[in-house]
mmCIF file of C-alpha atoms in Angstrom:
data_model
loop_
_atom_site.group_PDB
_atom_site.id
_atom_site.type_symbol
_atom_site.label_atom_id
_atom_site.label_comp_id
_atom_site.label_asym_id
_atom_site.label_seq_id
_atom_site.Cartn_x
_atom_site.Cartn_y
_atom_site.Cartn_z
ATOM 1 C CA UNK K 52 -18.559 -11.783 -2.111
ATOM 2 C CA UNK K 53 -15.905 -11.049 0.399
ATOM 3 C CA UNK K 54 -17.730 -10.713 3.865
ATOM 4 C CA UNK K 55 -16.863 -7.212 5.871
ATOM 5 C CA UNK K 56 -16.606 -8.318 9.272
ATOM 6 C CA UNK K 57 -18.593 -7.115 12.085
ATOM 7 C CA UNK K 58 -15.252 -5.695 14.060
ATOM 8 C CA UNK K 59 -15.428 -2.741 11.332
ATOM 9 C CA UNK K 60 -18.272 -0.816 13.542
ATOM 10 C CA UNK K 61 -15.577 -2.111 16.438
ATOM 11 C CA UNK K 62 -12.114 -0.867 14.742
ATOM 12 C CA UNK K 63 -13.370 2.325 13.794
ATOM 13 C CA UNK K 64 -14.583 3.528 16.867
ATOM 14 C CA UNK K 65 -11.068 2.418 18.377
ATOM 15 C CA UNK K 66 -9.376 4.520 16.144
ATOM 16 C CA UNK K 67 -11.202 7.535 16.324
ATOM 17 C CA UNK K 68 -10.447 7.574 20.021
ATOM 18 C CA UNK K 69 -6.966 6.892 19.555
ATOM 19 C CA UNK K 70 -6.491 9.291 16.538
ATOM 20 C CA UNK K 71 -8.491 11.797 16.793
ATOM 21 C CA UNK K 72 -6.764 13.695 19.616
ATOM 22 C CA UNK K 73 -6.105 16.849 17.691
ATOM 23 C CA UNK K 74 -6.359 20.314 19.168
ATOM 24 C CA UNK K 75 -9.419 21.667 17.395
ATOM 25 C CA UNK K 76 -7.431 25.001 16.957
ATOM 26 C CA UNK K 77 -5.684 23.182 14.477
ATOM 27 C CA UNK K 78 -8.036 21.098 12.925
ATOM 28 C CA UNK K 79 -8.400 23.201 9.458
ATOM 29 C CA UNK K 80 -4.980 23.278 9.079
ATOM 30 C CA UNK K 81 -3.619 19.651 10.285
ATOM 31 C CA UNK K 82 -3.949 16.425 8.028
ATOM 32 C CA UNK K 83 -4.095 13.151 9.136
ATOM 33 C CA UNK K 84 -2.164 11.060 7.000
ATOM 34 C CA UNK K 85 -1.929 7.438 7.573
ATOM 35 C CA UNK K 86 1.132 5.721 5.965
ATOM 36 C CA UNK K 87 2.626 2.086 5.873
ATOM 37 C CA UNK K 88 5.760 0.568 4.461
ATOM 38 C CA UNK K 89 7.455 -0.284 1.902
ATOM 39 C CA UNK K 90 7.088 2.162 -1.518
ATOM 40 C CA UNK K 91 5.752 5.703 -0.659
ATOM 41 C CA UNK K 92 8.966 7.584 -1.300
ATOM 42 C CA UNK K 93 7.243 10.753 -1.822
ATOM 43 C CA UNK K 94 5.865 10.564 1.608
ATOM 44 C CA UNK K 95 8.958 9.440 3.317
ATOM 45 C CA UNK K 96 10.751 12.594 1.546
ATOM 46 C CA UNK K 97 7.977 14.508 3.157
ATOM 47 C CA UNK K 98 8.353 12.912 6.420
ATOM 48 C CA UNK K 99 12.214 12.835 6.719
ATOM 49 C CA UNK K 100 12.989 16.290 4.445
ATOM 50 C CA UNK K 101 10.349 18.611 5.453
ATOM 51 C CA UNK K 102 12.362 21.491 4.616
ATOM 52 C CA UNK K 103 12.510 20.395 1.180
ATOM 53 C CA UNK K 104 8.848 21.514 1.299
ATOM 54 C CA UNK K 105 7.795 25.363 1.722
ATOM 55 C CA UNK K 106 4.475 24.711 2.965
ATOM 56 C CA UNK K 107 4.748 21.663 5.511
ATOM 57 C CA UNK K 108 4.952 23.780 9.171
ATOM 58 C CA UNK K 109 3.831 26.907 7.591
ATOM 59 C CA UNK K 110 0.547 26.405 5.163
ATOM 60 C CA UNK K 111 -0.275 23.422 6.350
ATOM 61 C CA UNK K 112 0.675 20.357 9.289
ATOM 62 C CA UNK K 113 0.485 16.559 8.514
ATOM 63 C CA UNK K 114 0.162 14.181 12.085
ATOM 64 C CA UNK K 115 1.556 11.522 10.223
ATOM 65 C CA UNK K 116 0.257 7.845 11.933
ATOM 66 C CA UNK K 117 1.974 3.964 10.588
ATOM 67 C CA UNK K 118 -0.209 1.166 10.174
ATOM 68 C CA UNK K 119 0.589 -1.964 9.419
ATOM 69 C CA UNK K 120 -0.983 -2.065 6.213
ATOM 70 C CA UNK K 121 -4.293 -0.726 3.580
ATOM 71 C CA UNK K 122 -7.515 -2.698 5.700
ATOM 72 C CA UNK K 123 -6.513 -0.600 8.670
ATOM 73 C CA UNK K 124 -5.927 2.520 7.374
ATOM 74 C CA UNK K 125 -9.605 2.136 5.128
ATOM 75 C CA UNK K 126 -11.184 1.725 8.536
ATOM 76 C CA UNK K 127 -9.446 4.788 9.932
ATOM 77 C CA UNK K 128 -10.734 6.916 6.855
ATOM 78 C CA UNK K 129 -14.000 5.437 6.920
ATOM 79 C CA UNK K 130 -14.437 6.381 10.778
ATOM 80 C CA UNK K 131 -13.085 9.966 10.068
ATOM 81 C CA UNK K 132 -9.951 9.398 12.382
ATOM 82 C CA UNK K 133 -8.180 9.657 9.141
ATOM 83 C CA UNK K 134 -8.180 12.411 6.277
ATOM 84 C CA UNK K 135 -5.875 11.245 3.794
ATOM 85 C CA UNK K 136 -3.915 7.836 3.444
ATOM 86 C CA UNK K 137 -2.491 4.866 1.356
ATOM 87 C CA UNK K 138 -4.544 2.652 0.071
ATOM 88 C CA UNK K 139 -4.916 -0.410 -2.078
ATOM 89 C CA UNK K 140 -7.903 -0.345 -4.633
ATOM 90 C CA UNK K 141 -9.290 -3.362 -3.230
ATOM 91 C CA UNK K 142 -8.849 -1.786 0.378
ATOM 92 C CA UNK K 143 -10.342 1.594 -0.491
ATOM 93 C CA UNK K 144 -13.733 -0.393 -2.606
ATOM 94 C CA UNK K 145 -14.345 -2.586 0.751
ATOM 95 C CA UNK K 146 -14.070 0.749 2.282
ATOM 96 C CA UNK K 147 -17.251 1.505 0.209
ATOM 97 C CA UNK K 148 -18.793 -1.067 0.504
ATOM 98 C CA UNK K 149 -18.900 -2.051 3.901
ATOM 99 C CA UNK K 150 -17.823 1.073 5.239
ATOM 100 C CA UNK K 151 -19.850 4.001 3.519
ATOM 101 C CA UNK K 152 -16.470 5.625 2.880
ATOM 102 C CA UNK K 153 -16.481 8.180 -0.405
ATOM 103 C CA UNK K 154 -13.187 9.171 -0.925
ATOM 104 C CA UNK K 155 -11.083 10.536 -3.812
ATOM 105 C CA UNK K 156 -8.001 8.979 -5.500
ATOM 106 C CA UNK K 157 -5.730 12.016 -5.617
ATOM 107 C CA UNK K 158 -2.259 9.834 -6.332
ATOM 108 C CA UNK K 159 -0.349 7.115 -7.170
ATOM 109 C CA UNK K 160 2.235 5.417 -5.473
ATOM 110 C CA UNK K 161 3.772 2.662 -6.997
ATOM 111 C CA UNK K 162 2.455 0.033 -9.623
ATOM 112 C CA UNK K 163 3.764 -3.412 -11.139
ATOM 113 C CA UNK K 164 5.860 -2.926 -14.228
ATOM 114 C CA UNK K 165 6.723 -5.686 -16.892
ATOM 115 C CA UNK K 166 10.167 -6.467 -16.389
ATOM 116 C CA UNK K 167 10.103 -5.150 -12.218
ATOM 117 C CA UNK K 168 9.060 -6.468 -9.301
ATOM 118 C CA UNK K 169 6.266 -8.443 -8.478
ATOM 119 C CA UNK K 170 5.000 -9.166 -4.751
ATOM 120 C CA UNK K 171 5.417 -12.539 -4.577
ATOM 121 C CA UNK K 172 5.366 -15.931 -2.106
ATOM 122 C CA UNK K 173 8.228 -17.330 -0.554
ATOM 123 C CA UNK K 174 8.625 -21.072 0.504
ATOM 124 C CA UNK K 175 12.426 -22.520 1.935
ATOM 125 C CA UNK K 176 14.752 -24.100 -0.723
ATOM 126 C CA UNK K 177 14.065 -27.764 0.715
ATOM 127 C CA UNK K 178 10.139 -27.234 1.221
ATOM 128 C CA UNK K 179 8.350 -30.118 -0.475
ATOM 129 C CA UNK K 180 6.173 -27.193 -1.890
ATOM 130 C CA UNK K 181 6.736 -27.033 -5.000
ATOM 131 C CA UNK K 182 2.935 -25.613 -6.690
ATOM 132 C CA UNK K 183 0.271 -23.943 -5.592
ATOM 133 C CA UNK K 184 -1.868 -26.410 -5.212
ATOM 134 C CA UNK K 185 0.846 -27.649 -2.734
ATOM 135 C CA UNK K 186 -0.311 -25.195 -0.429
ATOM 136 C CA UNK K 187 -3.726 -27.046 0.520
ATOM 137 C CA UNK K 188 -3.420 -28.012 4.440
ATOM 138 C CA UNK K 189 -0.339 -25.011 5.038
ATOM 139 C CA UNK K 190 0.286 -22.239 6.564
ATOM 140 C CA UNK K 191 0.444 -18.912 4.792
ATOM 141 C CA UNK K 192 1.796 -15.542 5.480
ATOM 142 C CA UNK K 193 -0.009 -12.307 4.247
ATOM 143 C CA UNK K 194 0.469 -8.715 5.162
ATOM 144 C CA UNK K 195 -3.068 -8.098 6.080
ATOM 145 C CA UNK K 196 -5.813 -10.268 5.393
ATOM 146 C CA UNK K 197 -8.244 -8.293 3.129
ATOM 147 C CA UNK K 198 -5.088 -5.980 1.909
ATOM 148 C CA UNK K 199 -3.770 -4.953 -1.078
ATOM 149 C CA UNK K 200 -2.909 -8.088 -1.912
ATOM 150 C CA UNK K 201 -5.202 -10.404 -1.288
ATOM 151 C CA UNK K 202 -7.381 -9.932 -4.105
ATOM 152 C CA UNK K 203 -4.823 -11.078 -7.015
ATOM 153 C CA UNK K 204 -3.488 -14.059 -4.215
ATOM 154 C CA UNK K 205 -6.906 -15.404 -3.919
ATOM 155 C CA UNK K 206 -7.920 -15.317 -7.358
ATOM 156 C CA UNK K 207 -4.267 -17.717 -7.782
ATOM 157 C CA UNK K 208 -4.972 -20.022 -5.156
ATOM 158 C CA UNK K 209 -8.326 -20.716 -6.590
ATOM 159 C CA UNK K 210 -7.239 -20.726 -9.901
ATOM 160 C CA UNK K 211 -5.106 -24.115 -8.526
ATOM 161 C CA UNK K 212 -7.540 -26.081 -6.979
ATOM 162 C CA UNK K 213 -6.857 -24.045 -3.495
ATOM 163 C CA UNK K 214 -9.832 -22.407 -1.328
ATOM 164 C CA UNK K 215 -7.753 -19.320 0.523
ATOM 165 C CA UNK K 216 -11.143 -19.050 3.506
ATOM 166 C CA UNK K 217 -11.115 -23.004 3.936
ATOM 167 C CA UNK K 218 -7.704 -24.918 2.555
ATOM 168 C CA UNK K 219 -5.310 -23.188 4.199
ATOM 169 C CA UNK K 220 -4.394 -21.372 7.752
ATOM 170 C CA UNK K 221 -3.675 -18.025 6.669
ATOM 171 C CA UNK K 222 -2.249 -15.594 9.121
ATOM 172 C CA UNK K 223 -1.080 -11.930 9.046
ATOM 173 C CA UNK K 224 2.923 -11.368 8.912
ATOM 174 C CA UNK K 225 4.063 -7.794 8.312
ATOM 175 C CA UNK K 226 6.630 -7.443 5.669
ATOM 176 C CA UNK K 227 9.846 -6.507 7.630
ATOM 177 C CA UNK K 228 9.232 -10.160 9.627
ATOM 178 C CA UNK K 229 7.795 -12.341 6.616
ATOM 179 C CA UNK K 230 11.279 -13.810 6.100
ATOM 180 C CA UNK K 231 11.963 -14.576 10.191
ATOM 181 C CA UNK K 232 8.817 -16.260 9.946
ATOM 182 C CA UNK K 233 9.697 -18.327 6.919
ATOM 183 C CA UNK K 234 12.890 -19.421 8.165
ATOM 184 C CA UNK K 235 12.020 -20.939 11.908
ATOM 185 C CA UNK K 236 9.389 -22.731 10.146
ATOM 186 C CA UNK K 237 6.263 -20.292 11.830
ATOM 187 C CA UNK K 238 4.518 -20.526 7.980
ATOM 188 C CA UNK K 239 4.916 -22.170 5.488
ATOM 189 C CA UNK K 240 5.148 -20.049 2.642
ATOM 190 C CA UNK K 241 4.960 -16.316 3.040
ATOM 191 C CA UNK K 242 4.829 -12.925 0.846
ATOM 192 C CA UNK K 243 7.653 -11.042 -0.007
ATOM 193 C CA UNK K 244 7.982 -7.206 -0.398
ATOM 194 C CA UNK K 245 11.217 -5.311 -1.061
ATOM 195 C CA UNK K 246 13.563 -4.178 0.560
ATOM 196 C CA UNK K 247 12.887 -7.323 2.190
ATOM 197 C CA UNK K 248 12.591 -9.972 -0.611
ATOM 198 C CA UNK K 249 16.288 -8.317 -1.317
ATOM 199 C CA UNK K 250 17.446 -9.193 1.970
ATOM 200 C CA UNK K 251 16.519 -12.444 1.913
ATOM 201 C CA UNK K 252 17.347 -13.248 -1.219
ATOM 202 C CA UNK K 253 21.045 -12.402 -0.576
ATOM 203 C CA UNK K 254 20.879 -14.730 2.369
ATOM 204 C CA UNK K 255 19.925 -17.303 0.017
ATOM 205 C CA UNK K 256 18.266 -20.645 1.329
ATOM 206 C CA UNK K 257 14.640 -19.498 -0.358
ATOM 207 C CA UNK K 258 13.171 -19.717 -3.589
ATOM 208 C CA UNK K 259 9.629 -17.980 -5.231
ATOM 209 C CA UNK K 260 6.699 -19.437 -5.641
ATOM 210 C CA UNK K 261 4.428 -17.505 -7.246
ATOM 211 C CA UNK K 262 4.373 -13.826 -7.929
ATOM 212 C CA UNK K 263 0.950 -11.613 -8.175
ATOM 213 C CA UNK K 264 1.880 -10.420 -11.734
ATOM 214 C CA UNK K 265 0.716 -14.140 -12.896
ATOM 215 C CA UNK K 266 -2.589 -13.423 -12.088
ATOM 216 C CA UNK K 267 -2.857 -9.954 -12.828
ATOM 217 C CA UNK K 268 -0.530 -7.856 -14.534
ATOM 218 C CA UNK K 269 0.174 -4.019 -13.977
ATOM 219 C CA UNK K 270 -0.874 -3.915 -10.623
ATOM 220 C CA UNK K 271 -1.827 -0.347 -8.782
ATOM 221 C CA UNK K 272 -0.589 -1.547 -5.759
ATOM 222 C CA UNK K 273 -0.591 1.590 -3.809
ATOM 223 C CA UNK K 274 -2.446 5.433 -4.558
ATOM 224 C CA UNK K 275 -3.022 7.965 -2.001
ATOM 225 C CA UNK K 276 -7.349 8.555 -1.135
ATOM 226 C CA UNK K 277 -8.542 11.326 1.007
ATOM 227 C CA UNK K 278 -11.756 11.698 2.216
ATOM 228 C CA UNK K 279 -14.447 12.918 -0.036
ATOM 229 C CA UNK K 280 -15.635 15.133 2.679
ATOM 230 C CA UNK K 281 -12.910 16.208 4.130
ATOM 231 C CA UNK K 282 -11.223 17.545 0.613
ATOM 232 C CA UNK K 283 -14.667 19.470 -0.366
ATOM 233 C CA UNK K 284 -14.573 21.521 3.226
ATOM 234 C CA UNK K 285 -11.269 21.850 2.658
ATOM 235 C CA UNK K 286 -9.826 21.871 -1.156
ATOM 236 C CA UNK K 287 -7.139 24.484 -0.817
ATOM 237 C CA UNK K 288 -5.465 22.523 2.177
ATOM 238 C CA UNK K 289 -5.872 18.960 0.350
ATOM 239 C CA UNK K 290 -4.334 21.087 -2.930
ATOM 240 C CA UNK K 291 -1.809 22.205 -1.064
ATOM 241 C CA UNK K 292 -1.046 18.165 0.056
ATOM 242 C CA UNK K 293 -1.330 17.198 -3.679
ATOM 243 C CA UNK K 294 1.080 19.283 -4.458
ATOM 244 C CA UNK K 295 3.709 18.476 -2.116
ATOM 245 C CA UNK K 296 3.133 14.383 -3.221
ATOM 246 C CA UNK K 297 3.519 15.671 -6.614
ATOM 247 C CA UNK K 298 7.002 17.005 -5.835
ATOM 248 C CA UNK K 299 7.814 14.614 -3.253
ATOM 249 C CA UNK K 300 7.854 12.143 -6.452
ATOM 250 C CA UNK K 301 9.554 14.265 -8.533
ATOM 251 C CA UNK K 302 13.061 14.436 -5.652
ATOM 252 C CA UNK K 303 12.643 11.285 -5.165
ATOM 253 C CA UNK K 304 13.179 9.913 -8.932
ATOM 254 C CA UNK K 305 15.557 12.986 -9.147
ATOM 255 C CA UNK K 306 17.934 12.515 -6.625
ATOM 256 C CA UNK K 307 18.134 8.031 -5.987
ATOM 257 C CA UNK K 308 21.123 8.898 -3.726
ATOM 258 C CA UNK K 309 19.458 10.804 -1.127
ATOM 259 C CA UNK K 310 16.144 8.506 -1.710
ATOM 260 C CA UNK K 311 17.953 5.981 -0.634
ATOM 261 C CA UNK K 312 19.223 7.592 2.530
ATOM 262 C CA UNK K 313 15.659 8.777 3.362
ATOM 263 C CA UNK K 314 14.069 5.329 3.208
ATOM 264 C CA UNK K 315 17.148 3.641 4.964
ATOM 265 C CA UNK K 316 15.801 5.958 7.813
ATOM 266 C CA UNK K 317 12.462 5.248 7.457
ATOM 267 C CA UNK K 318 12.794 0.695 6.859
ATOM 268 C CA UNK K 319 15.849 0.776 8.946
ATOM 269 C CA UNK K 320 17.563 -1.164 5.926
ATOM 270 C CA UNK K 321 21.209 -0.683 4.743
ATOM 271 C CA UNK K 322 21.582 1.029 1.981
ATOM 272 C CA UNK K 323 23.432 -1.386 0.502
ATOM 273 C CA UNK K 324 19.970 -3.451 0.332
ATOM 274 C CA UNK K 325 18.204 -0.968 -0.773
ATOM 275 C CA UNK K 326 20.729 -0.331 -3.671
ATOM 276 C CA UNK K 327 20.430 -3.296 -5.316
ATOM 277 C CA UNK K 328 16.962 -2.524 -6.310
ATOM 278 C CA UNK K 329 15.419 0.818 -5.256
ATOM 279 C CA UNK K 330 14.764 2.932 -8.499
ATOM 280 C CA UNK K 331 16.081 0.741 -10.482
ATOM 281 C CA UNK K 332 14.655 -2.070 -13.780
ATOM 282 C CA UNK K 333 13.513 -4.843 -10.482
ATOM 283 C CA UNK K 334 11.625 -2.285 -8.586
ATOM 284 C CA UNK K 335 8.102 -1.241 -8.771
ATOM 285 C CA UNK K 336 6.944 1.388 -11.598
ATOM 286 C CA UNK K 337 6.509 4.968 -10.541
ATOM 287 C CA UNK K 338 4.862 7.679 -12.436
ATOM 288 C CA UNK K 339 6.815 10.617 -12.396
ATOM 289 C CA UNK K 340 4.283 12.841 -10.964
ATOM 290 C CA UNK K 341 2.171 10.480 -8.707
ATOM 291 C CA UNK K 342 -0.443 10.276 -11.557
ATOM 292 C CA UNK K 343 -3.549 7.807 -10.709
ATOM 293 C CA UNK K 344 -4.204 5.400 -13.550
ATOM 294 C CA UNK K 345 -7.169 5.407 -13.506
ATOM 295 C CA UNK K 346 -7.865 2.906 -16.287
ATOM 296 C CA UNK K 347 -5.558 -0.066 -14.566
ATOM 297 C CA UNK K 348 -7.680 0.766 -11.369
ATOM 298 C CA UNK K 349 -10.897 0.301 -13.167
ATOM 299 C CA UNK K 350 -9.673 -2.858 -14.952
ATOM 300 C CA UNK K 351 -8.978 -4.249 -11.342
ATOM 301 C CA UNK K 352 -11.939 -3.555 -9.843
ATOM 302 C CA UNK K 353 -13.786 -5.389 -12.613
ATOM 303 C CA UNK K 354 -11.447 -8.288 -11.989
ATOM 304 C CA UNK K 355 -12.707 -8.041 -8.914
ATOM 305 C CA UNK K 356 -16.479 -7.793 -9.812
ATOM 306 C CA UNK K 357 -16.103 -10.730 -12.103
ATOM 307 C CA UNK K 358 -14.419 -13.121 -9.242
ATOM 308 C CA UNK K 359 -17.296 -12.242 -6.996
ATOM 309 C CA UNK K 360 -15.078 -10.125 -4.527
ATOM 310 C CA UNK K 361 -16.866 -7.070 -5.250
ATOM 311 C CA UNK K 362 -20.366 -5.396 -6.777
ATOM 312 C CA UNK K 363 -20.192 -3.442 -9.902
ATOM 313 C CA UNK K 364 -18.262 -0.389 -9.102
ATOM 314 C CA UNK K 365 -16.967 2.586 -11.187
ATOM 315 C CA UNK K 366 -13.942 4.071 -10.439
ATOM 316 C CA UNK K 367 -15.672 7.620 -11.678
ATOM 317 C CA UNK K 368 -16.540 7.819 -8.106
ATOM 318 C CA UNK K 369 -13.553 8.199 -6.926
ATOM 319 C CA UNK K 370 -12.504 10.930 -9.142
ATOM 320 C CA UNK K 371 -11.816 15.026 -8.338
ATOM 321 C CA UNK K 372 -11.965 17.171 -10.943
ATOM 322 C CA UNK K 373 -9.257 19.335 -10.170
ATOM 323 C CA UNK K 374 -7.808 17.568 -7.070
ATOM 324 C CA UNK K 375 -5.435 15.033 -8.820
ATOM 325 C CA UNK K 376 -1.861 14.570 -9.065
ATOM 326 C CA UNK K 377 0.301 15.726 -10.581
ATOM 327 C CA UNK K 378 -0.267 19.484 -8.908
ATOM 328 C CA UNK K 379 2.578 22.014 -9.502
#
């Protein structure tokens, strides 16, 4: 079983104070949405184009805060300095598990499709890594340890002979720097997310590894969870959020031309990077109206069960009845 560190009690309590700063004249009307890069285009259109949407400034306010990935923004929800925010499955069951958080799923980001991309690890052309099992004795790059992604990257290295807590030195590298690091030789191998797996691979001079869709196809990478407590005191406003995710999908798939410029603004990559894969057969899969799947989640978490990463847990429990995307 994965162990949930002590520094959860520590984190939380750091957030709160740091988050929670809200004028209590607004708190019934203000969500606190925690968000994180790359792949939440509905959220970037909501960030970048609030106009687009009627009720952002005028139903309802969003105090929008970045992390640098899922494990932090879990803790944040889980100390109530958050009210809605992206999350991994694996993020939001530790969240239950060693954080008491109840929370409900109420949409989907993006997901692994056969034929798209696949979050994968990176090693330089001349490397003399050339497995897996090569790995034993390296240095490894992940987003966040306990993220999104560690669960399926685990479940590989062990799969190979490789003991991710004891063989290697793994060590946290955001995204937008996971290629820097690779190339002046501060890991060894690292993961790779677009639009920065693009960017690098048009450099050239590195080659994949191993993708996450060996070990487990049809990832749910991200969804969107908002506290179970905070969406029963307050359905209409969390509808009202739901809703705008719902159509924030919808431009976005609608209109790839300004999607692009939105999340150029938001990664600070070129366009041209981003065009050679945003929306497009080598992206990530998208339901067109932010629509949970539940089942894939479920068939995760059992992977996760079975591996020993997690108890038994149903993903009933983090179902709304009414509070689900898609919302019109």
């Amino acid at each position: 079983m994965i162990r949930i560190p002590s520094k959860w009690i520590l984190a939380a309590g750091a957030l709160v104070s740091v988050l929670a700063s809200v004028n209590s004249s607004y708190a019934q009307q203000t969500i606190h949405v925690g968000w994180t890069i790359p792949a939440e285009e509905s959220k970037y259109w909501m960030m970048r184009r609030p106009a687009e949407f009627p009720d952002i400034g005028k139903a309802y306010n969003i105090e929008w805060t970045q992390f640098q990935g899922t494990a932090p923004m879990t803790q944040a929800l889980a100390a109530g300095a958050l009210d809605c925010a992206t999350q991994a499955p694996l993020s939001l069951a530790n969240g239950v598990v060693g954080g008491n958080l109840k929370a409900y799923i109420v949409a989907q980001h993006v997901y692994e499709k056969p034929g798209g991309f696949s979050v994968y690890w990176a090693v330089k052309d001349d490397s003399p890594i050339k497995t897996i099992a090569d790995l034993k004795g390296k240095t490894v790059g992940i987003s966040v340890i306990g993220g999104g992604t560690y669960g399926p990257f685990a479940m590989l290295l062990k799969k190979n002979g490789v003991d991710p807590e004891k063989d290697i030195k793994l060590v946290e590298v955001g995204f937008a720097v996971s290629e820097d690091a690779l190339r002046q030789g501060r890991v060894d191998a690292v993961n790779m997310n677009q639009p920065f797996a693009a960017r690098a691979e048009a450099k050239g001079g590195t080659r994949k590894l191993f993708s996450l869709s060996e070990e487990m196809p049809n990832i749910v990478h991200i969804l969107e969870a908002c506290r179970a407590d905070f969406v029963d005191k307050n359905p209409d406003l969390v509808r009202a959020y739901v809703r705008d995710i719902t159509s924030g999908m919808k431009k976005a798939l609608a209109n790839r031309e300004e999607t692009l410029k939105v999340v150029s603004e938001v990664l600070k990559a070129p366009i041209p990077v981003l065009d050679t894969y945003l929306l497009k057969d080598n992206d990530f899969g998208r339901d067109p109206g932010a629509a949970p799947n539940f089942d894939a989640i479920q068939k995760m978490l059992d992977i996760y069960t079975a591996t020993g990463m997690l108890p038994k847990m149903d993903v009933a429990q983090f179902k709304h009845p009414t509070i689900v995307a898609p919302l019109q």
